[in-house]
């Protein structure tokens, strides 16, 4: 009797159709083969989705933290409230700084009153000085000096502006402009205000036109006079002039002065002030003007009279 042979099975003999592709094993257990591109998976993750794992990790951490999102929102709201409070405080501080302070306004009023009082005192002292100067002049012309010295002294005082003068002449008025708008007197823009250089130019042109004596707002000019600025005020010999109109009076031959002034650069300068800076001006003539004296000049040097002058005085005394 022939013993039975081995039973054909998956592990001992191939099936009629051949071996199953990709399936191997023992005892009926199979293994899936590796993909050919499996080694490229890490590179694809790095190149195609480099941030996704990081986002996923952070989302997981936030989910684990629980109330972190609520705290961040509260922080944003708190910062917003702090910013609003700081902005409101800054606005209030700026408003308080710009608002006129009662103390400052009161102090300015007190200073203005003091300035007015001091100006009144200066005017009173100036009148007293003029009275004393007239008294001194009367004593000098009352026979205390020889006639030759009296004539020289009178001419010197006339030329220096120490004595009043009157006669025909010419008047040039300069008035602060408004800069093209309607403003209160004294509130004109800086470029539309009369400056010391403007007054100086007109005065020099009047001297060149033949003026014998000049006064600005009743302030007599001498050979030592200075016209300058102090802030917004124009000073003549340290005396402030009251604006906004500055009246420049010149005594001399009115017709000749007017002709010479028109030929000079003075007329063109006035037209420039009017056209470019809105500074109003007016040129007129007068048959009779009175210019006050500048007071007694300061004595800077003196010398002893010559023997001829002393002899003339002796002859007058003997005569």
PDB file of C-alpha atoms in Angstrom:
ATOM      1  CA  UNK A   1       0.000   0.000   0.000  1.00  0.00           C
ATOM      2  CA  UNK A   2       1.457   3.192  -1.001  1.00  0.00           C
ATOM      3  CA  UNK A   3       1.721   5.678   1.824  1.00  0.00           C
ATOM      4  CA  UNK A   4      -0.016   8.964   1.248  1.00  0.00           C
ATOM      5  CA  UNK A   5       2.198  11.774  -0.030  1.00  0.00           C
ATOM      6  CA  UNK A   6       2.385  15.242   1.273  1.00  0.00           C
ATOM      7  CA  UNK A   7      -0.711  17.300   0.939  1.00  0.00           C
ATOM      8  CA  UNK A   8      -0.290  20.161  -1.477  1.00  0.00           C
ATOM      9  CA  UNK A   9      -0.774  23.593   0.122  1.00  0.00           C
ATOM     10  CA  UNK A  10       0.192  27.152  -0.175  1.00  0.00           C
ATOM     11  CA  UNK A  11       3.542  26.581   1.350  1.00  0.00           C
ATOM     12  CA  UNK A  12       4.499  23.400  -0.441  1.00  0.00           C
ATOM     13  CA  UNK A  13       3.319  23.690  -3.988  1.00  0.00           C
ATOM     14  CA  UNK A  14       2.222  26.420  -6.216  1.00  0.00           C
ATOM     15  CA  UNK A  15      -1.377  26.777  -7.112  1.00  0.00           C
ATOM     16  CA  UNK A  16      -2.571  26.221 -10.567  1.00  0.00           C
ATOM     17  CA  UNK A  17      -2.624  29.884 -11.233  1.00  0.00           C
ATOM     18  CA  UNK A  18       0.868  30.629  -9.879  1.00  0.00           C
ATOM     19  CA  UNK A  19       2.015  32.586  -6.820  1.00  0.00           C
ATOM     20  CA  UNK A  20      -0.097  35.717  -5.720  1.00  0.00           C
ATOM     21  CA  UNK A  21       1.853  38.808  -6.503  1.00  0.00           C
ATOM     22  CA  UNK A  22       3.185  40.620  -3.479  1.00  0.00           C
ATOM     23  CA  UNK A  23       1.808  38.108  -0.931  1.00  0.00           C
ATOM     24  CA  UNK A  24       4.231  35.892   0.913  1.00  0.00           C
ATOM     25  CA  UNK A  25       4.169  34.314   4.248  1.00  0.00           C
ATOM     26  CA  UNK A  26       4.080  31.207   6.260  1.00  0.00           C
ATOM     27  CA  UNK A  27       1.127  29.530   7.716  1.00  0.00           C
ATOM     28  CA  UNK A  28      -1.328  31.830   5.876  1.00  0.00           C
ATOM     29  CA  UNK A  29      -0.083  35.205   7.359  1.00  0.00           C
ATOM     30  CA  UNK A  30       0.562  38.043   4.681  1.00  0.00           C
ATOM     31  CA  UNK A  31       2.715  41.289   4.797  1.00  0.00           C
ATOM     32  CA  UNK A  32       2.025  44.506   2.744  1.00  0.00           C
ATOM     33  CA  UNK A  33       5.126  45.449   0.761  1.00  0.00           C
ATOM     34  CA  UNK A  34       6.817  48.962   1.164  1.00  0.00           C
ATOM     35  CA  UNK A  35       5.993  51.626  -1.353  1.00  0.00           C
ATOM     36  CA  UNK A  36       8.815  52.642  -3.624  1.00  0.00           C
ATOM     37  CA  UNK A  37       8.445  56.401  -2.632  1.00  0.00           C
ATOM     38  CA  UNK A  38       8.019  55.785   1.081  1.00  0.00           C
ATOM     39  CA  UNK A  39      11.475  57.226   1.812  1.00  0.00           C
ATOM     40  CA  UNK A  40      10.365  60.584   0.290  1.00  0.00           C
ATOM     41  CA  UNK A  41       7.506  61.153   2.779  1.00  0.00           C
ATOM     42  CA  UNK A  42       9.618  63.190   5.224  1.00  0.00           C
ATOM     43  CA  UNK A  43      10.942  65.435   2.477  1.00  0.00           C
ATOM     44  CA  UNK A  44       7.411  66.057   1.197  1.00  0.00           C
ATOM     45  CA  UNK A  45       6.251  66.978   4.707  1.00  0.00           C
ATOM     46  CA  UNK A  46       9.116  69.443   5.083  1.00  0.00           C
ATOM     47  CA  UNK A  47       8.737  71.067   1.665  1.00  0.00           C
ATOM     48  CA  UNK A  48       4.970  71.023   1.175  1.00  0.00           C
ATOM     49  CA  UNK A  49       3.628  71.552   4.732  1.00  0.00           C
ATOM     50  CA  UNK A  50       6.407  73.051   6.841  1.00  0.00           C
ATOM     51  CA  UNK A  51       4.067  75.051   9.152  1.00  0.00           C
ATOM     52  CA  UNK A  52       1.088  72.805   9.582  1.00  0.00           C
ATOM     53  CA  UNK A  53       2.594  70.739  12.401  1.00  0.00           C
ATOM     54  CA  UNK A  54       3.555  73.893  14.267  1.00  0.00           C
ATOM     55  CA  UNK A  55       0.061  75.332  13.965  1.00  0.00           C
ATOM     56  CA  UNK A  56      -1.420  72.059  15.055  1.00  0.00           C
ATOM     57  CA  UNK A  57       0.889  71.947  18.069  1.00  0.00           C
ATOM     58  CA  UNK A  58      -0.005  75.484  19.127  1.00  0.00           C
ATOM     59  CA  UNK A  59      -3.722  74.770  18.698  1.00  0.00           C
ATOM     60  CA  UNK A  60      -3.329  71.721  20.866  1.00  0.00           C
ATOM     61  CA  UNK A  61      -1.482  73.711  23.531  1.00  0.00           C
ATOM     62  CA  UNK A  62      -4.166  76.421  23.557  1.00  0.00           C
ATOM     63  CA  UNK A  63      -6.849  73.796  23.873  1.00  0.00           C
ATOM     64  CA  UNK A  64      -4.982  72.250  26.769  1.00  0.00           C
ATOM     65  CA  UNK A  65      -4.428  75.665  28.433  1.00  0.00           C
ATOM     66  CA  UNK A  66      -8.169  76.285  28.476  1.00  0.00           C
ATOM     67  CA  UNK A  67      -8.791  80.006  29.471  1.00  0.00           C
ATOM     68  CA  UNK A  68      -5.709  81.486  27.761  1.00  0.00           C
ATOM     69  CA  UNK A  69      -7.824  82.975  24.951  1.00  0.00           C
ATOM     70  CA  UNK A  70     -10.060  84.775  27.416  1.00  0.00           C
ATOM     71  CA  UNK A  71      -7.081  86.234  29.222  1.00  0.00           C
ATOM     72  CA  UNK A  72      -5.599  87.559  25.975  1.00  0.00           C
ATOM     73  CA  UNK A  73      -8.871  89.270  25.126  1.00  0.00           C
ATOM     74  CA  UNK A  74      -8.986  90.867  28.545  1.00  0.00           C
ATOM     75  CA  UNK A  75      -5.426  92.123  28.028  1.00  0.00           C
ATOM     76  CA  UNK A  76      -6.372  93.741  24.718  1.00  0.00           C
ATOM     77  CA  UNK A  77      -9.406  95.418  26.274  1.00  0.00           C
ATOM     78  CA  UNK A  78      -7.293  96.658  29.194  1.00  0.00           C
ATOM     79  CA  UNK A  79      -4.654  98.122  26.859  1.00  0.00           C
ATOM     80  CA  UNK A  80      -7.372  99.832  24.836  1.00  0.00           C
ATOM     81  CA  UNK A  81      -8.833 101.416  27.973  1.00  0.00           C
ATOM     82  CA  UNK A  82      -5.391 102.604  29.086  1.00  0.00           C
ATOM     83  CA  UNK A  83      -4.773 104.179  25.649  1.00  0.00           C
ATOM     84  CA  UNK A  84      -8.139 105.969  25.782  1.00  0.00           C
ATOM     85  CA  UNK A  85      -7.406 107.305  29.267  1.00  0.00           C
ATOM     86  CA  UNK A  86      -3.965 108.544  28.211  1.00  0.00           C
ATOM     87  CA  UNK A  87      -5.424 110.269  25.147  1.00  0.00           C
ATOM     88  CA  UNK A  88      -8.118 111.959  27.214  1.00  0.00           C
ATOM     89  CA  UNK A  89      -5.554 113.129  29.779  1.00  0.00           C
ATOM     90  CA  UNK A  90      -3.344 114.553  27.017  1.00  0.00           C
ATOM     91  CA  UNK A  91      -6.280 116.407  25.447  1.00  0.00           C
ATOM     92  CA  UNK A  92      -7.250 117.918  28.805  1.00  0.00           C
ATOM     93  CA  UNK A  93      -3.657 118.999  29.466  1.00  0.00           C
ATOM     94  CA  UNK A  94      -3.368 120.673  26.046  1.00  0.00           C
ATOM     95  CA  UNK A  95      -6.687 122.463  26.575  1.00  0.00           C
ATOM     96  CA  UNK A  96      -5.583 123.738  29.979  1.00  0.00           C
ATOM     97  CA  UNK A  97      -2.281 124.975  28.567  1.00  0.00           C
ATOM     98  CA  UNK A  98      -3.971 126.858  25.730  1.00  0.00           C
ATOM     99  CA  UNK A  99      -6.713 128.351  27.861  1.00  0.00           C
ATOM    100  CA  UNK A 100      -5.931 131.852  29.214  1.00  0.00           C
ATOM    101  CA  UNK A 101      -5.005 131.688  32.859  1.00  0.00           C
ATOM    102  CA  UNK A 102      -6.774 134.229  35.106  1.00  0.00           C
ATOM    103  CA  UNK A 103      -3.553 134.882  37.009  1.00  0.00           C
ATOM    104  CA  UNK A 104      -1.603 135.587  33.835  1.00  0.00           C
ATOM    105  CA  UNK A 105      -4.340 137.865  32.471  1.00  0.00           C
ATOM    106  CA  UNK A 106      -4.477 139.757  35.764  1.00  0.00           C
ATOM    107  CA  UNK A 107      -0.694 140.135  35.800  1.00  0.00           C
ATOM    108  CA  UNK A 108      -0.741 141.455  32.240  1.00  0.00           C
ATOM    109  CA  UNK A 109      -3.392 144.008  33.212  1.00  0.00           C
ATOM    110  CA  UNK A 110      -1.298 145.173  36.161  1.00  0.00           C
ATOM    111  CA  UNK A 111       1.759 145.538  33.933  1.00  0.00           C
ATOM    112  CA  UNK A 112      -0.216 147.554  31.390  1.00  0.00           C
ATOM    113  CA  UNK A 113      -1.422 149.896  34.133  1.00  0.00           C
ATOM    114  CA  UNK A 114       2.131 150.345  35.395  1.00  0.00           C
ATOM    115  CA  UNK A 115       3.354 151.093  31.884  1.00  0.00           C
ATOM    116  CA  UNK A 116       0.648 153.717  31.425  1.00  0.00           C
ATOM    117  CA  UNK A 117       1.484 155.315  34.791  1.00  0.00           C
ATOM    118  CA  UNK A 118       5.199 155.412  33.993  1.00  0.00           C
ATOM    119  CA  UNK A 119       4.486 156.849  30.554  1.00  0.00           C
ATOM    120  CA  UNK A 120       2.418 159.631  32.140  1.00  0.00           C
ATOM    121  CA  UNK A 121       5.277 160.363  34.543  1.00  0.00           C
ATOM    122  CA  UNK A 122       7.743 160.495  31.661  1.00  0.00           C
ATOM    123  CA  UNK A 123       5.522 162.952  29.798  1.00  0.00           C
ATOM    124  CA  UNK A 124       5.234 165.160  32.890  1.00  0.00           C
ATOM    125  CA  UNK A 125       9.007 165.126  33.379  1.00  0.00           C
ATOM    126  CA  UNK A 126       9.502 165.912  29.702  1.00  0.00           C
ATOM    127  CA  UNK A 127       7.256 168.969  30.006  1.00  0.00           C
ATOM    128  CA  UNK A 128       9.166 170.056  33.089  1.00  0.00           C
ATOM    129  CA  UNK A 129      12.448 169.609  31.242  1.00  0.00           C
ATOM    130  CA  UNK A 130      11.165 171.697  28.345  1.00  0.00           C
ATOM    131  CA  UNK A 131      10.097 174.451  30.751  1.00  0.00           C
ATOM    132  CA  UNK A 132      13.492 174.506  32.437  1.00  0.00           C
ATOM    133  CA  UNK A 133      15.219 174.493  29.057  1.00  0.00           C
ATOM    134  CA  UNK A 134      13.184 177.523  28.005  1.00  0.00           C
ATOM    135  CA  UNK A 135      14.182 179.266  31.237  1.00  0.00           C
ATOM    136  CA  UNK A 136      17.850 178.493  30.620  1.00  0.00           C
ATOM    137  CA  UNK A 137      17.531 179.753  27.069  1.00  0.00           C
ATOM    138  CA  UNK A 138      16.005 182.981  28.329  1.00  0.00           C
ATOM    139  CA  UNK A 139      18.908 183.500  30.689  1.00  0.00           C
ATOM    140  CA  UNK A 140      21.413 182.799  27.921  1.00  0.00           C
ATOM    141  CA  UNK A 141      19.811 185.307  25.562  1.00  0.00           C
ATOM    142  CA  UNK A 142      19.279 187.910  28.279  1.00  0.00           C
ATOM    143  CA  UNK A 143      22.638 189.575  27.884  1.00  0.00           C
ATOM    144  CA  UNK A 144      24.811 187.043  29.666  1.00  0.00           C
ATOM    145  CA  UNK A 145      26.557 186.086  26.411  1.00  0.00           C
ATOM    146  CA  UNK A 146      28.118 188.344  23.749  1.00  0.00           C
ATOM    147  CA  UNK A 147      26.055 188.873  20.618  1.00  0.00           C
ATOM    148  CA  UNK A 148      28.465 186.848  18.464  1.00  0.00           C
ATOM    149  CA  UNK A 149      28.227 183.865  20.801  1.00  0.00           C
ATOM    150  CA  UNK A 150      24.468 184.240  21.016  1.00  0.00           C
ATOM    151  CA  UNK A 151      24.152 183.987  17.233  1.00  0.00           C
ATOM    152  CA  UNK A 152      26.439 180.950  17.075  1.00  0.00           C
ATOM    153  CA  UNK A 153      24.642 179.344  19.986  1.00  0.00           C
ATOM    154  CA  UNK A 154      21.215 179.928  18.438  1.00  0.00           C
ATOM    155  CA  UNK A 155      22.345 178.485  15.100  1.00  0.00           C
ATOM    156  CA  UNK A 156      23.837 175.444  16.810  1.00  0.00           C
ATOM    157  CA  UNK A 157      20.674 174.839  18.787  1.00  0.00           C
ATOM    158  CA  UNK A 158      18.573 175.184  15.642  1.00  0.00           C
ATOM    159  CA  UNK A 159      20.720 172.732  13.700  1.00  0.00           C
ATOM    160  CA  UNK A 160      20.880 170.265  16.586  1.00  0.00           C
ATOM    161  CA  UNK A 161      17.098 170.338  17.036  1.00  0.00           C
ATOM    162  CA  UNK A 162      17.191 171.734  20.553  1.00  0.00           C
ATOM    163  CA  UNK A 163      14.733 174.568  19.797  1.00  0.00           C
ATOM    164  CA  UNK A 164      11.243 174.415  18.229  1.00  0.00           C
ATOM    165  CA  UNK A 165      10.780 175.384  14.583  1.00  0.00           C
ATOM    166  CA  UNK A 166       7.757 176.313  12.524  1.00  0.00           C
ATOM    167  CA  UNK A 167       7.062 176.906   8.858  1.00  0.00           C
ATOM    168  CA  UNK A 168       5.850 175.221   5.677  1.00  0.00           C
ATOM    169  CA  UNK A 169       6.806 171.678   4.905  1.00  0.00           C
ATOM    170  CA  UNK A 170       5.850 168.185   3.866  1.00  0.00           C
ATOM    171  CA  UNK A 171       4.149 165.317   5.712  1.00  0.00           C
ATOM    172  CA  UNK A 172       4.537 161.583   4.992  1.00  0.00           C
ATOM    173  CA  UNK A 173       2.221 159.216   6.897  1.00  0.00           C
ATOM    174  CA  UNK A 174       2.753 155.450   7.178  1.00  0.00           C
ATOM    175  CA  UNK A 175      -0.015 153.209   8.584  1.00  0.00           C
ATOM    176  CA  UNK A 176       0.114 149.524   9.459  1.00  0.00           C
ATOM    177  CA  UNK A 177      -1.691 147.349   6.928  1.00  0.00           C
ATOM    178  CA  UNK A 178      -4.163 144.559   7.532  1.00  0.00           C
ATOM    179  CA  UNK A 179      -2.496 141.934   5.362  1.00  0.00           C
ATOM    180  CA  UNK A 180      -5.537 141.824   3.074  1.00  0.00           C
ATOM    181  CA  UNK A 181      -8.032 141.206   5.885  1.00  0.00           C
ATOM    182  CA  UNK A 182     -10.040 143.156   8.431  1.00  0.00           C
ATOM    183  CA  UNK A 183      -8.182 143.271  11.759  1.00  0.00           C
ATOM    184  CA  UNK A 184      -8.160 145.494  14.787  1.00  0.00           C
ATOM    185  CA  UNK A 185      -5.571 148.296  15.003  1.00  0.00           C
ATOM    186  CA  UNK A 186      -2.295 146.938  16.345  1.00  0.00           C
ATOM    187  CA  UNK A 187      -3.139 143.347  15.339  1.00  0.00           C
ATOM    188  CA  UNK A 188      -1.754 143.565  11.810  1.00  0.00           C
ATOM    189  CA  UNK A 189       0.432 140.701  10.544  1.00  0.00           C
ATOM    190  CA  UNK A 190       4.167 141.111  11.071  1.00  0.00           C
ATOM    191  CA  UNK A 191       4.889 141.645   7.365  1.00  0.00           C
ATOM    192  CA  UNK A 192       2.223 144.385   7.165  1.00  0.00           C
ATOM    193  CA  UNK A 193       3.545 146.462  10.070  1.00  0.00           C
ATOM    194  CA  UNK A 194       5.656 149.561   9.650  1.00  0.00           C
ATOM    195  CA  UNK A 195       9.246 148.826  10.662  1.00  0.00           C
ATOM    196  CA  UNK A 196      12.075 151.033  11.838  1.00  0.00           C
ATOM    197  CA  UNK A 197      13.888 150.501   8.522  1.00  0.00           C
ATOM    198  CA  UNK A 198      10.862 151.878   6.638  1.00  0.00           C
ATOM    199  CA  UNK A 199      10.826 155.033   8.760  1.00  0.00           C
ATOM    200  CA  UNK A 200      14.608 155.420   8.422  1.00  0.00           C
ATOM    201  CA  UNK A 201      14.416 155.209   4.635  1.00  0.00           C
ATOM    202  CA  UNK A 202      11.689 157.860   4.386  1.00  0.00           C
ATOM    203  CA  UNK A 203      13.526 160.169   6.824  1.00  0.00           C
ATOM    204  CA  UNK A 204      16.773 159.920   4.846  1.00  0.00           C
ATOM    205  CA  UNK A 205      14.951 160.708   1.599  1.00  0.00           C
ATOM    206  CA  UNK A 206      13.343 163.769   3.222  1.00  0.00           C
ATOM    207  CA  UNK A 207      16.739 165.006   4.422  1.00  0.00           C
ATOM    208  CA  UNK A 208      18.055 164.537   0.878  1.00  0.00           C
ATOM    209  CA  UNK A 209      15.027 166.417  -0.511  1.00  0.00           C
ATOM    210  CA  UNK A 210      15.966 169.526   1.496  1.00  0.00           C
ATOM    211  CA  UNK A 211      14.267 169.168   4.883  1.00  0.00           C
ATOM    212  CA  UNK A 212      15.561 171.555   7.551  1.00  0.00           C
ATOM    213  CA  UNK A 213      13.933 169.841  10.555  1.00  0.00           C
ATOM    214  CA  UNK A 214      12.074 166.537  10.965  1.00  0.00           C
ATOM    215  CA  UNK A 215       9.851 165.104  13.688  1.00  0.00           C
ATOM    216  CA  UNK A 216       8.164 161.686  13.926  1.00  0.00           C
ATOM    217  CA  UNK A 217       4.939 161.709  15.933  1.00  0.00           C
ATOM    218  CA  UNK A 218       6.160 164.940  17.608  1.00  0.00           C
ATOM    219  CA  UNK A 219       9.542 163.376  18.474  1.00  0.00           C
ATOM    220  CA  UNK A 220      12.156 165.752  17.084  1.00  0.00           C
ATOM    221  CA  UNK A 221      15.134 164.268  15.276  1.00  0.00           C
ATOM    222  CA  UNK A 222      18.646 165.506  15.942  1.00  0.00           C
ATOM    223  CA  UNK A 223      22.056 164.643  14.558  1.00  0.00           C
ATOM    224  CA  UNK A 224      22.360 162.006  17.296  1.00  0.00           C
ATOM    225  CA  UNK A 225      18.881 160.510  17.007  1.00  0.00           C
ATOM    226  CA  UNK A 226      18.456 156.770  16.559  1.00  0.00           C
ATOM    227  CA  UNK A 227      15.432 155.019  15.048  1.00  0.00           C
ATOM    228  CA  UNK A 228      15.197 151.381  16.042  1.00  0.00           C
ATOM    229  CA  UNK A 229      12.866 148.535  16.971  1.00  0.00           C
ATOM    230  CA  UNK A 230      12.124 147.065  20.404  1.00  0.00           C
ATOM    231  CA  UNK A 231       9.811 144.127  19.822  1.00  0.00           C
ATOM    232  CA  UNK A 232       6.858 145.479  17.850  1.00  0.00           C
ATOM    233  CA  UNK A 233       7.459 149.105  18.915  1.00  0.00           C
ATOM    234  CA  UNK A 234       9.433 151.744  17.019  1.00  0.00           C
ATOM    235  CA  UNK A 235      11.672 153.923  19.200  1.00  0.00           C
ATOM    236  CA  UNK A 236      13.100 157.369  18.525  1.00  0.00           C
ATOM    237  CA  UNK A 237      15.841 158.174  21.035  1.00  0.00           C
ATOM    238  CA  UNK A 238      14.442 155.394  23.266  1.00  0.00           C
ATOM    239  CA  UNK A 239      10.976 156.994  23.182  1.00  0.00           C
ATOM    240  CA  UNK A 240       8.267 154.610  21.875  1.00  0.00           C
ATOM    241  CA  UNK A 241       6.054 155.881  19.081  1.00  0.00           C
ATOM    242  CA  UNK A 242       2.314 155.284  19.237  1.00  0.00           C
ATOM    243  CA  UNK A 243       1.078 153.415  16.174  1.00  0.00           C
ATOM    244  CA  UNK A 244      -0.454 152.256  13.996  1.00  0.00           C
ATOM    245  CA  UNK A 245       0.071 155.558  12.106  1.00  0.00           C
ATOM    246  CA  UNK A 246       3.506 157.179  11.999  1.00  0.00           C
ATOM    247  CA  UNK A 247       3.466 160.830  10.923  1.00  0.00           C
ATOM    248  CA  UNK A 248       6.788 162.111   9.577  1.00  0.00           C
ATOM    249  CA  UNK A 249       6.811 165.928   9.384  1.00  0.00           C
ATOM    250  CA  UNK A 250       9.571 167.837   7.612  1.00  0.00           C
ATOM    251  CA  UNK A 251       9.922 171.636   7.678  1.00  0.00           C
ATOM    252  CA  UNK A 252      11.376 173.272   4.580  1.00  0.00           C
ATOM    253  CA  UNK A 253      10.431 174.530   1.125  1.00  0.00           C
ATOM    254  CA  UNK A 254       7.311 172.441   0.505  1.00  0.00           C
ATOM    255  CA  UNK A 255       7.296 172.643  -3.306  1.00  0.00           C
ATOM    256  CA  UNK A 256      10.994 171.898  -3.752  1.00  0.00           C
ATOM    257  CA  UNK A 257      10.833 169.068  -1.228  1.00  0.00           C
ATOM    258  CA  UNK A 258       7.856 167.491  -2.975  1.00  0.00           C
ATOM    259  CA  UNK A 259       9.588 167.625  -6.367  1.00  0.00           C
ATOM    260  CA  UNK A 260      12.874 166.219  -5.049  1.00  0.00           C
ATOM    261  CA  UNK A 261      11.100 163.490  -3.089  1.00  0.00           C
ATOM    262  CA  UNK A 262       9.182 162.431  -6.206  1.00  0.00           C
ATOM    263  CA  UNK A 263      12.446 162.217  -8.163  1.00  0.00           C
ATOM    264  CA  UNK A 264      14.175 160.148  -5.485  1.00  0.00           C
ATOM    265  CA  UNK A 265      13.661 156.530  -4.512  1.00  0.00           C
ATOM    266  CA  UNK A 266      11.292 157.605  -1.748  1.00  0.00           C
ATOM    267  CA  UNK A 267       8.133 157.652  -3.869  1.00  0.00           C
ATOM    268  CA  UNK A 268       8.886 154.252  -5.391  1.00  0.00           C
ATOM    269  CA  UNK A 269       9.539 152.856  -1.916  1.00  0.00           C
ATOM    270  CA  UNK A 270       6.129 154.044  -0.725  1.00  0.00           C
ATOM    271  CA  UNK A 271       4.476 152.407  -3.735  1.00  0.00           C
ATOM    272  CA  UNK A 272       6.305 149.159  -2.927  1.00  0.00           C
ATOM    273  CA  UNK A 273       5.089 149.224   0.690  1.00  0.00           C
ATOM    274  CA  UNK A 274       1.522 149.724  -0.487  1.00  0.00           C
ATOM    275  CA  UNK A 275       1.550 147.068  -3.220  1.00  0.00           C
ATOM    276  CA  UNK A 276       3.540 144.306  -1.521  1.00  0.00           C
ATOM    277  CA  UNK A 277       2.789 144.757   2.193  1.00  0.00           C
ATOM    278  CA  UNK A 278      -0.536 146.642   2.260  1.00  0.00           C
ATOM    279  CA  UNK A 279       1.095 149.470   4.269  1.00  0.00           C
ATOM    280  CA  UNK A 280      -0.962 152.596   3.657  1.00  0.00           C
ATOM    281  CA  UNK A 281       0.860 155.868   3.031  1.00  0.00           C
ATOM    282  CA  UNK A 282      -0.021 159.477   2.280  1.00  0.00           C
ATOM    283  CA  UNK A 283       2.105 162.422   1.128  1.00  0.00           C
ATOM    284  CA  UNK A 284       0.815 165.969   1.708  1.00  0.00           C
ATOM    285  CA  UNK A 285       2.144 169.503   2.077  1.00  0.00           C
ATOM    286  CA  UNK A 286       1.367 172.114   4.705  1.00  0.00           C
ATOM    287  CA  UNK A 287       1.750 175.884   4.821  1.00  0.00           C
ATOM    288  CA  UNK A 288       2.368 175.971   8.552  1.00  0.00           C
ATOM    289  CA  UNK A 289       3.763 173.288  10.851  1.00  0.00           C
ATOM    290  CA  UNK A 290       5.200 173.375  14.342  1.00  0.00           C
ATOM    291  CA  UNK A 291       7.898 170.941  15.408  1.00  0.00           C
ATOM    292  CA  UNK A 292       8.804 170.828  19.114  1.00  0.00           C
ATOM    293  CA  UNK A 293      12.386 170.981  20.265  1.00  0.00           C
ATOM    294  CA  UNK A 294      14.290 167.930  21.408  1.00  0.00           C
ATOM    295  CA  UNK A 295      15.242 169.487  24.729  1.00  0.00           C
ATOM    296  CA  UNK A 296      18.659 170.466  25.954  1.00  0.00           C
ATOM    297  CA  UNK A 297      21.351 168.363  24.318  1.00  0.00           C
ATOM    298  CA  UNK A 298      23.878 166.510  26.425  1.00  0.00           C
ATOM    299  CA  UNK A 299      27.137 168.449  26.804  1.00  0.00           C
ATOM    300  CA  UNK A 300      29.923 166.239  25.456  1.00  0.00           C
ATOM    301  CA  UNK A 301      32.846 168.672  25.231  1.00  0.00           C
ATOM    302  CA  UNK A 302      33.601 172.389  25.674  1.00  0.00           C
ATOM    303  CA  UNK A 303      36.479 174.794  25.187  1.00  0.00           C
ATOM    304  CA  UNK A 304      37.533 178.189  26.464  1.00  0.00           C
ATOM    305  CA  UNK A 305      36.469 181.133  24.220  1.00  0.00           C
ATOM    306  CA  UNK A 306      39.215 182.818  22.175  1.00  0.00           C
ATOM    307  CA  UNK A 307      40.709 186.158  23.131  1.00  0.00           C
ATOM    308  CA  UNK A 308      38.818 187.909  20.330  1.00  0.00           C
ATOM    309  CA  UNK A 309      35.501 186.797  21.786  1.00  0.00           C
ATOM    310  CA  UNK A 310      36.548 187.933  25.254  1.00  0.00           C
ATOM    311  CA  UNK A 311      37.597 191.318  23.861  1.00  0.00           C
ATOM    312  CA  UNK A 312      34.245 191.718  22.071  1.00  0.00           C
ATOM    313  CA  UNK A 313      32.426 190.998  25.314  1.00  0.00           C
ATOM    314  CA  UNK A 314      34.545 193.574  27.168  1.00  0.00           C
ATOM    315  CA  UNK A 315      33.792 196.203  24.560  1.00  0.00           C
ATOM    316  CA  UNK A 316      30.060 195.489  24.858  1.00  0.00           C
ATOM    317  CA  UNK A 317      30.243 195.825  28.640  1.00  0.00           C
ATOM    318  CA  UNK A 318      32.144 199.140  28.369  1.00  0.00           C
ATOM    319  CA  UNK A 319      29.825 200.439  25.692  1.00  0.00           C
TER     320      UNK A 319
END
